[in-house]
Amino acid sequence: MSTAWDLSSASYSSKSLDVSAQGAKPSGLAFALSGKVMVISKEASVSVDVYYLKTAFNVTTASYSYRFDVSSQDPRPWYVALADSNTKMYVGGPNNDTVYQYTVSFAEDAVYGVSGSSSPLTITGLTNGGIYTTRVF
């Protein structure tokens, strides 16, 4: 965009990522602050897929890494957001009228495009006793 926040000056950058190999119906997308981690909620697979990017915010450099099943919280995850320096992930959908908060951490070596032996996404807790609100773009 030639003018910040002015969508009339936006142009397609000819970059895309086909995510169909991991399941149909991508419904939400979020990037980590670094731009090197991308999470996509998938309605059909009832999951959140994690991708690592070699170049920040460039989806053509993304590679699929990990899937987290969210079916026990919401059968139709429509959105995902990252917050609090990428230590919190929020997932929700239309079925339960609830936003679920997860505590997450991403493997440091995978963030920089190096394969690691550990799982890049670690879920350490679930909080569903309250309602959390976040804006998803």
GROMACS .gro file of N, CA and C in nm:
model
  411
    1MET      N    1   0.085  -0.117   0.000
    1MET     CA    2   0.000   0.000   0.000
    1MET      C    3   0.089   0.123   0.000
    2SER      N    4   0.051   0.218  -0.077
    2SER     CA    5   0.128   0.342  -0.081
    2SER      C    6   0.094   0.434   0.035
    3THR      N    7  -0.026   0.420   0.092
    3THR     CA    8  -0.067   0.500   0.207
    3THR      C    9  -0.109   0.404   0.319
    4ALA      N   10  -0.050   0.419   0.436
    4ALA     CA   11  -0.081   0.330   0.548
    4ALA      C   12  -0.230   0.327   0.578
    5TRP      N   13  -0.284   0.208   0.594
    5TRP     CA   14  -0.422   0.182   0.632
    5TRP      C   15  -0.525   0.224   0.526
    6ASP      N   16  -0.480   0.263   0.409
    6ASP     CA   17  -0.571   0.303   0.300
    6ASP      C   18  -0.583   0.186   0.203
    7LEU      N   19  -0.689   0.106   0.216
    7LEU     CA   20  -0.704  -0.013   0.134
    7LEU      C   21  -0.725   0.018  -0.014
    8SER      N   22  -0.763   0.140  -0.047
    8SER     CA   23  -0.780   0.174  -0.188
    8SER      C   24  -0.646   0.174  -0.261
    9SER      N   25  -0.536   0.183  -0.187
    9SER     CA   26  -0.404   0.182  -0.251
    9SER      C   27  -0.337   0.044  -0.241
   10ALA      N   28  -0.410  -0.057  -0.192
   10ALA     CA   29  -0.354  -0.192  -0.179
   10ALA      C   30  -0.344  -0.260  -0.315
   11SER      N   31  -0.246  -0.349  -0.328
   11SER     CA   32  -0.233  -0.428  -0.450
   11SER      C   33  -0.190  -0.570  -0.412
   12TYR      N   34  -0.235  -0.668  -0.489
   12TYR     CA   35  -0.202  -0.808  -0.464
   12TYR      C   36  -0.055  -0.830  -0.493
   13SER      N   37   0.016  -0.895  -0.402
   13SER     CA   38   0.160  -0.913  -0.417
   13SER      C   39   0.199  -1.043  -0.485
   14SER      N   40   0.102  -1.115  -0.540
   14SER     CA   41   0.126  -1.241  -0.613
   14SER      C   42   0.193  -1.347  -0.526
   15LYS      N   43   0.159  -1.351  -0.399
   15LYS     CA   44   0.212  -1.452  -0.307
   15LYS      C   45   0.095  -1.523  -0.243
   16SER      N   46   0.103  -1.657  -0.240
   16SER     CA   47  -0.005  -1.735  -0.180
   16SER      C   48   0.051  -1.866  -0.125
   17LEU      N   49  -0.030  -1.932  -0.045
   17LEU     CA   50   0.007  -2.060   0.014
   17LEU      C   51  -0.114  -2.150   0.007
   18ASP      N   52  -0.101  -2.263  -0.058
   18ASP     CA   53  -0.208  -2.362  -0.065
   18ASP      C   54  -0.203  -2.447   0.062
   19VAL      N   55  -0.307  -2.439   0.143
   19VAL     CA   56  -0.310  -2.512   0.270
   19VAL      C   57  -0.405  -2.633   0.264
   20SER      N   58  -0.451  -2.670   0.146
   20SER     CA   59  -0.549  -2.777   0.132
   20SER      C   60  -0.495  -2.914   0.173
   21ALA      N   61  -0.365  -2.936   0.169
   21ALA     CA   62  -0.309  -3.066   0.209
   21ALA      C   63  -0.334  -3.094   0.357
   22GLN      N   64  -0.354  -2.991   0.436
   22GLN     CA   65  -0.380  -3.008   0.579
   22GLN      C   66  -0.529  -3.006   0.611
   23GLY      N   67  -0.614  -3.002   0.512
   23GLY     CA   68  -0.757  -3.004   0.535
   23GLY      C   69  -0.826  -2.882   0.476
   24ALA      N   70  -0.956  -2.895   0.460
   24ALA     CA   71  -1.035  -2.791   0.396
   24ALA      C   72  -1.084  -2.687   0.496
   25LYS      N   73  -1.137  -2.582   0.442
   25LYS     CA   74  -1.204  -2.474   0.514
   25LYS      C   75  -1.117  -2.398   0.614
   26PRO      N   76  -1.009  -2.335   0.567
   26PRO     CA   77  -0.938  -2.245   0.659
   26PRO      C   78  -1.032  -2.131   0.697
   27SER      N   79  -1.041  -2.102   0.826
   27SER     CA   80  -1.140  -2.005   0.870
   27SER      C   81  -1.081  -1.886   0.944
   28GLY      N   82  -0.960  -1.898   0.993
   28GLY     CA   83  -0.899  -1.787   1.065
   28GLY      C   84  -0.748  -1.791   1.049
   29LEU      N   85  -0.685  -1.676   1.064
   29LEU     CA   86  -0.541  -1.666   1.042
   29LEU      C   87  -0.482  -1.564   1.138
   30ALA      N   88  -0.365  -1.595   1.192
   30ALA     CA   89  -0.293  -1.500   1.276
   30ALA      C   90  -0.144  -1.522   1.259
   31PHE      N   91  -0.068  -1.414   1.274
   31PHE     CA   92   0.077  -1.420   1.270
   31PHE      C   93   0.133  -1.387   1.407
   32ALA      N   94   0.246  -1.450   1.441
   32ALA     CA   95   0.321  -1.410   1.560
   32ALA      C   96   0.381  -1.274   1.533
   33LEU      N   97   0.421  -1.204   1.637
   33LEU     CA   98   0.479  -1.071   1.621
   33LEU      C   99   0.599  -1.070   1.529
   34SER      N  100   0.679  -1.176   1.532
   34SER     CA  101   0.799  -1.184   1.448
   34SER      C  102   0.765  -1.203   1.301
   35GLY      N  103   0.643  -1.250   1.271
   35GLY     CA  104   0.606  -1.281   1.133
   35GLY      C  105   0.658  -1.415   1.087
   36LYS      N  106   0.725  -1.489   1.174
   36LYS     CA  107   0.784  -1.617   1.136
   36LYS      C  108   0.700  -1.737   1.180
   37VAL      N  109   0.589  -1.711   1.247
   37VAL     CA  110   0.495  -1.815   1.286
   37VAL      C  111   0.357  -1.772   1.240
   38MET      N  112   0.286  -1.864   1.174
   38MET     CA  113   0.151  -1.837   1.127
   38MET      C  114   0.063  -1.951   1.176
   39VAL      N  115  -0.052  -1.918   1.232
   39VAL     CA  116  -0.148  -2.019   1.275
   39VAL      C  117  -0.277  -2.001   1.196
   40ILE      N  118  -0.335  -2.113   1.156
   40ILE     CA  119  -0.458  -2.111   1.076
   40ILE      C  120  -0.559  -2.204   1.141
   41SER      N  121  -0.677  -2.151   1.176
   41SER     CA  122  -0.783  -2.238   1.226
   41SER      C  123  -0.850  -2.303   1.105
   42LYS      N  124  -0.887  -2.431   1.123
   42LYS     CA  125  -0.949  -2.508   1.015
   42LYS      C  126  -1.080  -2.566   1.063
   43GLU      N  127  -1.188  -2.523   1.001
   43GLU     CA  128  -1.319  -2.571   1.042
   43GLU      C  129  -1.336  -2.719   1.011
   44ALA      N  130  -1.294  -2.765   0.894
   44ALA     CA  131  -1.316  -2.904   0.854
   44ALA      C  132  -1.239  -3.004   0.941
   45SER      N  133  -1.116  -2.971   0.978
   45SER     CA  134  -1.036  -3.063   1.060
   45SER      C  135  -1.046  -3.032   1.209
   46VAL      N  136  -1.122  -2.929   1.245
   46VAL     CA  137  -1.144  -2.887   1.384
   46VAL      C  138  -1.010  -2.874   1.455
   47SER      N  139  -0.925  -2.790   1.398
   47SER     CA  140  -0.788  -2.780   1.449
   47SER      C  141  -0.730  -2.642   1.423
   48VAL      N  142  -0.611  -2.621   1.480
   48VAL     CA  143  -0.529  -2.505   1.449
   48VAL      C  144  -0.398  -2.561   1.395
   49ASP      N  145  -0.361  -2.520   1.275
   49ASP     CA  146  -0.237  -2.565   1.212
   49ASP      C  147  -0.131  -2.456   1.230
   50VAL      N  148  -0.009  -2.500   1.256
   50VAL     CA  149   0.103  -2.409   1.277
   50VAL      C  150   0.199  -2.421   1.159
   51TYR      N  151   0.236  -2.306   1.106
   51TYR     CA  152   0.332  -2.299   0.996
   51TYR      C  153   0.449  -2.210   1.039
   52TYR      N  154   0.568  -2.245   0.993
   52TYR     CA  155   0.686  -2.161   1.018
   52TYR      C  156   0.731  -2.099   0.887
   53LEU      N  157   0.766  -1.973   0.890
   53LEU     CA  158   0.807  -1.899   0.771
   53LEU      C  159   0.956  -1.866   0.779
   54LYS      N  160   1.028  -1.893   0.671
   54LYS     CA  161   1.171  -1.859   0.668
   54LYS      C  162   1.191  -1.709   0.658
   55THR      N  163   1.100  -1.642   0.585
   55THR     CA  164   1.104  -1.497   0.572
   55THR      C  165   0.977  -1.442   0.636
   56ALA      N  166   0.993  -1.350   0.728
   56ALA     CA  167   0.879  -1.297   0.803
   56ALA      C  168   0.768  -1.247   0.712
   57PHE      N  169   0.646  -1.289   0.742
   57PHE     CA  170   0.524  -1.247   0.673
   57PHE      C  171   0.520  -1.282   0.524
   58ASN      N  172   0.609  -1.367   0.475
   58ASN     CA  173   0.609  -1.408   0.335
   58ASN      C  174   0.554  -1.551   0.329
   59VAL      N  175   0.427  -1.566   0.292
   59VAL     CA  176   0.362  -1.697   0.296
   59VAL      C  177   0.422  -1.797   0.199
   60THR      N  178   0.493  -1.752   0.097
   60THR     CA  179   0.557  -1.845   0.004
   60THR      C  180   0.672  -1.921   0.070
   61THR      N  181   0.720  -1.874   0.185
   61THR     CA  182   0.829  -1.943   0.255
   61THR      C  183   0.779  -2.027   0.372
   62ALA      N  184   0.648  -2.043   0.383
   62ALA     CA  185   0.588  -2.116   0.495
   62ALA      C  186   0.598  -2.267   0.475
   63SER      N  187   0.616  -2.337   0.586
   63SER     CA  188   0.609  -2.483   0.581
   63SER      C  189   0.526  -2.531   0.701
   64TYR      N  190   0.441  -2.628   0.673
   64TYR     CA  191   0.353  -2.684   0.776
   64TYR      C  192   0.436  -2.756   0.880
   65SER      N  193   0.400  -2.739   1.006
   65SER     CA  194   0.477  -2.801   1.113
   65SER      C  195   0.394  -2.886   1.208
   66TYR      N  196   0.277  -2.840   1.249
   66TYR     CA  197   0.209  -2.902   1.361
   66TYR      C  198   0.060  -2.873   1.357
   67ARG      N  199  -0.019  -2.967   1.409
   67ARG     CA  200  -0.164  -2.948   1.420
   67ARG      C  201  -0.206  -2.968   1.566
   68PHE      N  202  -0.293  -2.876   1.613
   68PHE     CA  203  -0.350  -2.889   1.746
   68PHE      C  204  -0.501  -2.906   1.735
   69ASP      N  205  -0.552  -3.016   1.788
   69ASP     CA  206  -0.694  -3.048   1.783
   69ASP      C  207  -0.769  -2.966   1.888
   70VAL      N  208  -0.872  -2.892   1.845
   70VAL     CA  209  -0.952  -2.812   1.938
   70VAL      C  210  -1.096  -2.863   1.949
   71SER      N  211  -1.120  -2.985   1.899
   71SER     CA  212  -1.257  -3.037   1.894
   71SER      C  213  -1.321  -3.054   2.031
   72SER      N  214  -1.242  -3.073   2.136
   72SER     CA  215  -1.303  -3.088   2.268
   72SER      C  216  -1.353  -2.954   2.324
   73GLN      N  217  -1.311  -2.842   2.263
   73GLN     CA  218  -1.361  -2.711   2.306
   73GLN      C  219  -1.469  -2.657   2.211
   74ASP      N  220  -1.445  -2.662   2.081
   74ASP     CA  221  -1.541  -2.606   1.985
   74ASP      C  222  -1.537  -2.686   1.856
   75PRO      N  223  -1.651  -2.738   1.810
   75PRO     CA  224  -1.653  -2.820   1.689
   75PRO      C  225  -1.639  -2.742   1.558
   76ARG      N  226  -1.639  -2.608   1.566
   76ARG     CA  227  -1.628  -2.527   1.445
   76ARG      C  228  -1.538  -2.405   1.472
   77PRO      N  229  -1.407  -2.425   1.481
   77PRO     CA  230  -1.319  -2.310   1.508
   77PRO      C  231  -1.315  -2.216   1.389
   78TRP      N  232  -1.366  -2.096   1.407
   78TRP     CA  233  -1.373  -1.999   1.299
   78TRP      C  234  -1.263  -1.895   1.305
   79TYR      N  235  -1.207  -1.872   1.422
   79TYR     CA  236  -1.105  -1.768   1.431
   79TYR      C  237  -0.997  -1.808   1.531
   80VAL      N  238  -0.882  -1.748   1.510
   80VAL     CA  239  -0.768  -1.771   1.597
   80VAL      C  240  -0.694  -1.638   1.610
   81ALA      N  241  -0.639  -1.612   1.727
   81ALA     CA  242  -0.560  -1.490   1.749
   81ALA      C  243  -0.446  -1.523   1.844
   82LEU      N  244  -0.336  -1.451   1.829
   82LEU     CA  245  -0.223  -1.463   1.920
   82LEU      C  246  -0.209  -1.332   1.995
   83ALA      N  247  -0.170  -1.339   2.122
   83ALA     CA  248  -0.154  -1.218   2.202
   83ALA      C  249  -0.050  -1.241   2.311
   84ASP      N  250  -0.023  -1.136   2.386
   84ASP     CA  251   0.067  -1.141   2.501
   84ASP      C  252   0.203  -1.198   2.462
   85SER      N  253   0.267  -1.133   2.364
   85SER     CA  254   0.398  -1.175   2.313
   85SER      C  255   0.397  -1.321   2.267
   86ASN      N  256   0.287  -1.361   2.206
   86ASN     CA  257   0.269  -1.495   2.148
   86ASN      C  258   0.268  -1.606   2.252
   87THR      N  259   0.230  -1.575   2.374
   87THR     CA  260   0.218  -1.679   2.476
   87THR      C  261   0.073  -1.720   2.499
   88LYS      N  262  -0.020  -1.649   2.436
   88LYS     CA  263  -0.161  -1.682   2.447
   88LYS      C  264  -0.219  -1.699   2.307
   89MET      N  265  -0.300  -1.802   2.291
   89MET     CA  266  -0.371  -1.824   2.166
   89MET      C  267  -0.519  -1.831   2.201
   90TYR      N  268  -0.602  -1.764   2.123
   90TYR     CA  269  -0.746  -1.760   2.144
   90TYR      C  270  -0.814  -1.824   2.023
   91VAL      N  271  -0.906  -1.916   2.049
   91VAL     CA  272  -0.979  -1.987   1.944
   91VAL      C  273  -1.126  -1.984   1.979
   92GLY      N  274  -1.210  -1.965   1.880
   92GLY     CA  275  -1.353  -1.966   1.905
   92GLY      C  276  -1.431  -1.990   1.778
   93GLY      N  277  -1.558  -2.009   1.795
   93GLY     CA  278  -1.646  -2.033   1.682
   93GLY      C  279  -1.790  -2.006   1.720
   94PRO      N  280  -1.882  -2.034   1.629
   94PRO     CA  281  -2.022  -1.997   1.651
   94PRO      C  282  -2.101  -2.093   1.739
   95ASN      N  283  -2.050  -2.211   1.765
   95ASN     CA  284  -2.132  -2.311   1.835
   95ASN      C  285  -2.150  -2.286   1.984
   96ASN      N  286  -2.044  -2.246   2.054
   96ASN     CA  287  -2.051  -2.237   2.199
   96ASN      C  288  -2.056  -2.094   2.253
   97ASP      N  289  -2.051  -1.995   2.166
   97ASP     CA  290  -2.049  -1.855   2.210
   97ASP      C  291  -1.940  -1.832   2.314
   98THR      N  292  -1.826  -1.896   2.294
   98THR     CA  293  -1.716  -1.889   2.390
   98THR      C  294  -1.584  -1.872   2.315
   99VAL      N  295  -1.494  -1.794   2.373
   99VAL     CA  296  -1.357  -1.782   2.323
   99VAL      C  297  -1.270  -1.859   2.421
  100TYR      N  298  -1.190  -1.953   2.369
  100TYR     CA  299  -1.106  -2.036   2.453
  100TYR      C  300  -0.963  -1.984   2.451
  101GLN      N  301  -0.903  -1.974   2.569
  101GLN     CA  302  -0.766  -1.925   2.580
  101GLN      C  303  -0.673  -2.042   2.608
  102TYR      N  304  -0.564  -2.050   2.532
  102TYR     CA  305  -0.461  -2.151   2.550
  102TYR      C  306  -0.330  -2.081   2.582
  103THR      N  307  -0.250  -2.141   2.666
  103THR     CA  308  -0.114  -2.094   2.688
  103THR      C  309  -0.024  -2.172   2.594
  104VAL      N  310   0.052  -2.101   2.513
  104VAL     CA  311   0.133  -2.166   2.410
  104VAL      C  312   0.277  -2.119   2.415
  105SER      N  313   0.364  -2.200   2.356
  105SER     CA  314   0.502  -2.158   2.333
  105SER      C  315   0.546  -2.222   2.203
  106PHE      N  316   0.622  -2.151   2.126
  106PHE     CA  317   0.670  -2.201   1.999
  106PHE      C  318   0.817  -2.237   2.013
  107ALA      N  319   0.859  -2.349   1.954
  107ALA     CA  320   0.998  -2.392   1.962
  107ALA      C  321   1.086  -2.286   1.897
  108GLU      N  322   1.183  -2.238   1.971
  108GLU     CA  323   1.268  -2.129   1.924
  108GLU      C  324   1.343  -2.167   1.796
  109ASP      N  325   1.390  -2.291   1.787
  109ASP     CA  326   1.466  -2.329   1.668
  109ASP      C  327   1.378  -2.333   1.545
  110ALA      N  328   1.250  -2.373   1.560
  110ALA     CA  329   1.160  -2.379   1.445
  110ALA      C  330   1.122  -2.240   1.397
  111VAL      N  331   1.116  -2.143   1.487
  111VAL     CA  332   1.081  -2.007   1.448
  111VAL      C  333   1.182  -1.952   1.346
  112TYR      N  334   1.304  -1.994   1.356
  112TYR     CA  335   1.407  -1.945   1.265
  112TYR      C  336   1.433  -2.040   1.150
  113GLY      N  337   1.341  -2.133   1.123
  113GLY     CA  338   1.348  -2.218   1.005
  113GLY      C  339   1.438  -2.339   1.019
  114VAL      N  340   1.479  -2.375   1.139
  114VAL     CA  341   1.561  -2.492   1.162
  114VAL      C  342   1.474  -2.600   1.221
  115SER      N  343   1.481  -2.720   1.166
  115SER     CA  344   1.398  -2.828   1.218
  115SER      C  345   1.443  -2.869   1.357
  116GLY      N  346   1.348  -2.889   1.445
  116GLY     CA  347   1.378  -2.931   1.580
  116GLY      C  348   1.322  -3.069   1.607
  117SER      N  349   1.365  -3.130   1.713
  117SER     CA  350   1.316  -3.263   1.746
  117SER      C  351   1.194  -3.258   1.839
  118SER      N  352   1.168  -3.141   1.894
  118SER     CA  353   1.053  -3.128   1.984
  118SER      C  354   0.934  -3.070   1.910
  119SER      N  355   0.816  -3.091   1.967
  119SER     CA  356   0.695  -3.035   1.910
  119SER      C  357   0.700  -2.883   1.919
  120PRO      N  358   0.677  -2.812   1.810
  120PRO     CA  359   0.690  -2.666   1.813
  120PRO      C  360   0.580  -2.593   1.888
  121LEU      N  361   0.469  -2.657   1.917
  121LEU     CA  362   0.362  -2.591   1.989
  121LEU      C  363   0.329  -2.673   2.112
  122THR      N  364   0.342  -2.614   2.229
  122THR     CA  365   0.316  -2.684   2.353
  122THR      C  366   0.196  -2.620   2.422
  123ILE      N  367   0.093  -2.698   2.446
  123ILE     CA  368  -0.025  -2.649   2.515
  123ILE      C  369  -0.008  -2.683   2.662
  124THR      N  370  -0.006  -2.582   2.747
  124THR     CA  371   0.017  -2.606   2.889
  124THR      C  372  -0.105  -2.580   2.976
  125GLY      N  373  -0.213  -2.530   2.918
  125GLY     CA  374  -0.330  -2.506   3.001
  125GLY      C  375  -0.448  -2.459   2.920
  126LEU      N  376  -0.565  -2.472   2.975
  126LEU     CA  377  -0.688  -2.428   2.911
  126LEU      C  378  -0.771  -2.353   3.014
  127THR      N  379  -0.820  -2.237   2.974
  127THR     CA  380  -0.908  -2.161   3.060
  127THR      C  381  -1.038  -2.137   2.985
  128ASN      N  382  -1.148  -2.190   3.035
  128ASN     CA  383  -1.276  -2.163   2.970
  128ASN      C  384  -1.381  -2.115   3.069
  129GLY      N  385  -1.334  -2.068   3.184
  129GLY     CA  386  -1.428  -2.020   3.284
  129GLY      C  387  -1.473  -1.877   3.261
  130GLY      N  388  -1.405  -1.803   3.175
  130GLY     CA  389  -1.441  -1.665   3.150
  130GLY      C  390  -1.451  -1.637   3.002
  131ILE      N  391  -1.490  -1.519   2.969
  131ILE     CA  392  -1.502  -1.477   2.830
  131ILE      C  393  -1.389  -1.380   2.800
  132TYR      N  394  -1.318  -1.403   2.694
  132TYR     CA  395  -1.210  -1.316   2.650
  132TYR      C  396  -1.246  -1.258   2.515
  133THR      N  397  -1.222  -1.134   2.497
  133THR     CA  398  -1.256  -1.068   2.372
  133THR      C  399  -1.130  -1.022   2.303
  134THR      N  400  -1.120  -1.048   2.174
  134THR     CA  401  -1.006  -1.003   2.096
  134THR      C  402  -1.054  -0.970   1.957
  135ARG      N  403  -0.992  -0.875   1.893
  135ARG     CA  404  -1.027  -0.841   1.756
  135ARG      C  405  -0.942  -0.923   1.662
  136VAL      N  406  -1.006  -0.980   1.563
  136VAL     CA  407  -0.938  -1.061   1.464
  136VAL      C  408  -0.953  -0.994   1.330
  137PHE      N  409  -0.843  -0.969   1.263
  137PHE     CA  410  -0.846  -0.903   1.132
  137PHE      C  411  -0.816  -1.003   1.023
   0.00000   0.00000   0.00000
